[in-house]
Amino acid sequence: MLVGRALKAKGVHTADVQAYLKRVKDYPGVTGLITFDETGDASVEWGVGVYRNGKLVPIPENE
């Protein structure tokens, strides 16, 4: 969602999208409030998972 908003607001140039995201503060995302620091890192951790036997299981990075 945030990248889509950045692209819509600033276009497809990487530097413009990065500048947009660095200004994001306390965006209410599904993982909690998201803020980007001066290096562009998000304040929340995330991962990719799959539901197995009714439970969300993280997918290891090497898969």
mmCIF file of C-alpha atoms in Angstrom:
data_model
loop_
_atom_site.group_PDB
_atom_site.id
_atom_site.type_symbol
_atom_site.label_atom_id
_atom_site.label_comp_id
_atom_site.label_asym_id
_atom_site.label_seq_id
_atom_site.Cartn_x
_atom_site.Cartn_y
_atom_site.Cartn_z
ATOM 1 C CA MET A 1 0.000 0.000 0.000
ATOM 2 C CA LEU A 2 2.691 2.478 0.941
ATOM 3 C CA VAL A 3 4.769 1.848 -2.159
ATOM 4 C CA GLY A 4 1.642 2.203 -4.292
ATOM 5 C CA ARG A 5 0.874 5.536 -2.663
ATOM 6 C CA ALA A 6 4.462 6.659 -3.179
ATOM 7 C CA LEU A 7 4.359 5.687 -6.858
ATOM 8 C CA LYS A 8 1.052 7.476 -7.357
ATOM 9 C CA ALA A 9 2.291 10.609 -5.591
ATOM 10 C CA LYS A 10 5.863 10.755 -6.903
ATOM 11 C CA GLY A 11 6.128 8.572 -10.015
ATOM 12 C CA VAL A 12 8.522 5.733 -10.743
ATOM 13 C CA HIS A 13 11.866 7.325 -9.927
ATOM 14 C CA THR A 14 13.568 5.426 -7.114
ATOM 15 C CA ALA A 15 14.951 8.487 -5.328
ATOM 16 C CA ASP A 16 11.521 10.135 -5.248
ATOM 17 C CA VAL A 17 9.851 6.998 -3.855
ATOM 18 C CA GLN A 18 12.573 6.662 -1.202
ATOM 19 C CA ALA A 19 12.172 10.306 -0.186
ATOM 20 C CA TYR A 20 8.401 9.817 0.117
ATOM 21 C CA LEU A 21 8.763 6.714 2.282
ATOM 22 C CA LYS A 22 11.339 8.338 4.575
ATOM 23 C CA ARG A 23 8.685 10.920 5.508
ATOM 24 C CA VAL A 24 6.152 8.266 6.565
ATOM 25 C CA LYS A 25 5.477 8.429 10.301
ATOM 26 C CA ASP A 26 3.067 6.208 12.257
ATOM 27 C CA TYR A 27 1.261 4.725 9.239
ATOM 28 C CA PRO A 28 -1.350 2.231 10.532
ATOM 29 C CA GLY A 29 -0.281 -0.963 8.745
ATOM 30 C CA VAL A 30 -1.379 -4.543 9.390
ATOM 31 C CA THR A 31 1.818 -5.162 11.394
ATOM 32 C CA GLY A 32 1.305 -2.057 13.531
ATOM 33 C CA LEU A 33 2.339 1.561 13.156
ATOM 34 C CA ILE A 34 5.040 1.972 10.512
ATOM 35 C CA THR A 35 7.684 4.684 10.524
ATOM 36 C CA PHE A 36 10.717 4.832 8.240
ATOM 37 C CA ASP A 37 14.049 6.103 9.554
ATOM 38 C CA GLU A 38 16.588 8.297 7.740
ATOM 39 C CA THR A 39 18.149 5.233 6.098
ATOM 40 C CA GLY A 40 14.775 4.030 4.806
ATOM 41 C CA ASP A 41 14.378 1.106 7.203
ATOM 42 C CA ALA A 42 10.884 0.407 8.540
ATOM 43 C CA SER A 43 10.219 0.372 12.279
ATOM 44 C CA VAL A 44 8.402 -2.977 12.111
ATOM 45 C CA GLU A 45 9.653 -6.422 11.263
ATOM 46 C CA TRP A 46 7.817 -8.607 8.809
ATOM 47 C CA GLY A 47 8.163 -11.933 7.120
ATOM 48 C CA VAL A 48 6.455 -14.272 4.738
ATOM 49 C CA GLY A 49 4.402 -17.145 6.027
ATOM 50 C CA VAL A 50 1.968 -19.846 5.043
ATOM 51 C CA TYR A 51 -0.960 -21.398 6.888
ATOM 52 C CA ARG A 52 -0.374 -25.055 7.772
ATOM 53 C CA ASN A 53 -2.871 -26.995 9.854
ATOM 54 C CA GLY A 54 -4.638 -23.765 10.770
ATOM 55 C CA LYS A 55 -1.505 -22.002 12.028
ATOM 56 C CA LEU A 56 0.637 -19.307 10.427
ATOM 57 C CA VAL A 57 4.133 -20.697 9.944
ATOM 58 C CA PRO A 58 7.063 -18.514 8.812
ATOM 59 C CA ILE A 59 8.714 -19.501 5.553
ATOM 60 C CA PRO A 60 12.493 -19.726 6.001
ATOM 61 C CA GLU A 61 14.527 -17.214 3.998
ATOM 62 C CA ASN A 62 16.221 -19.966 1.989
ATOM 63 C CA GLU A 63 12.952 -21.296 0.491
#
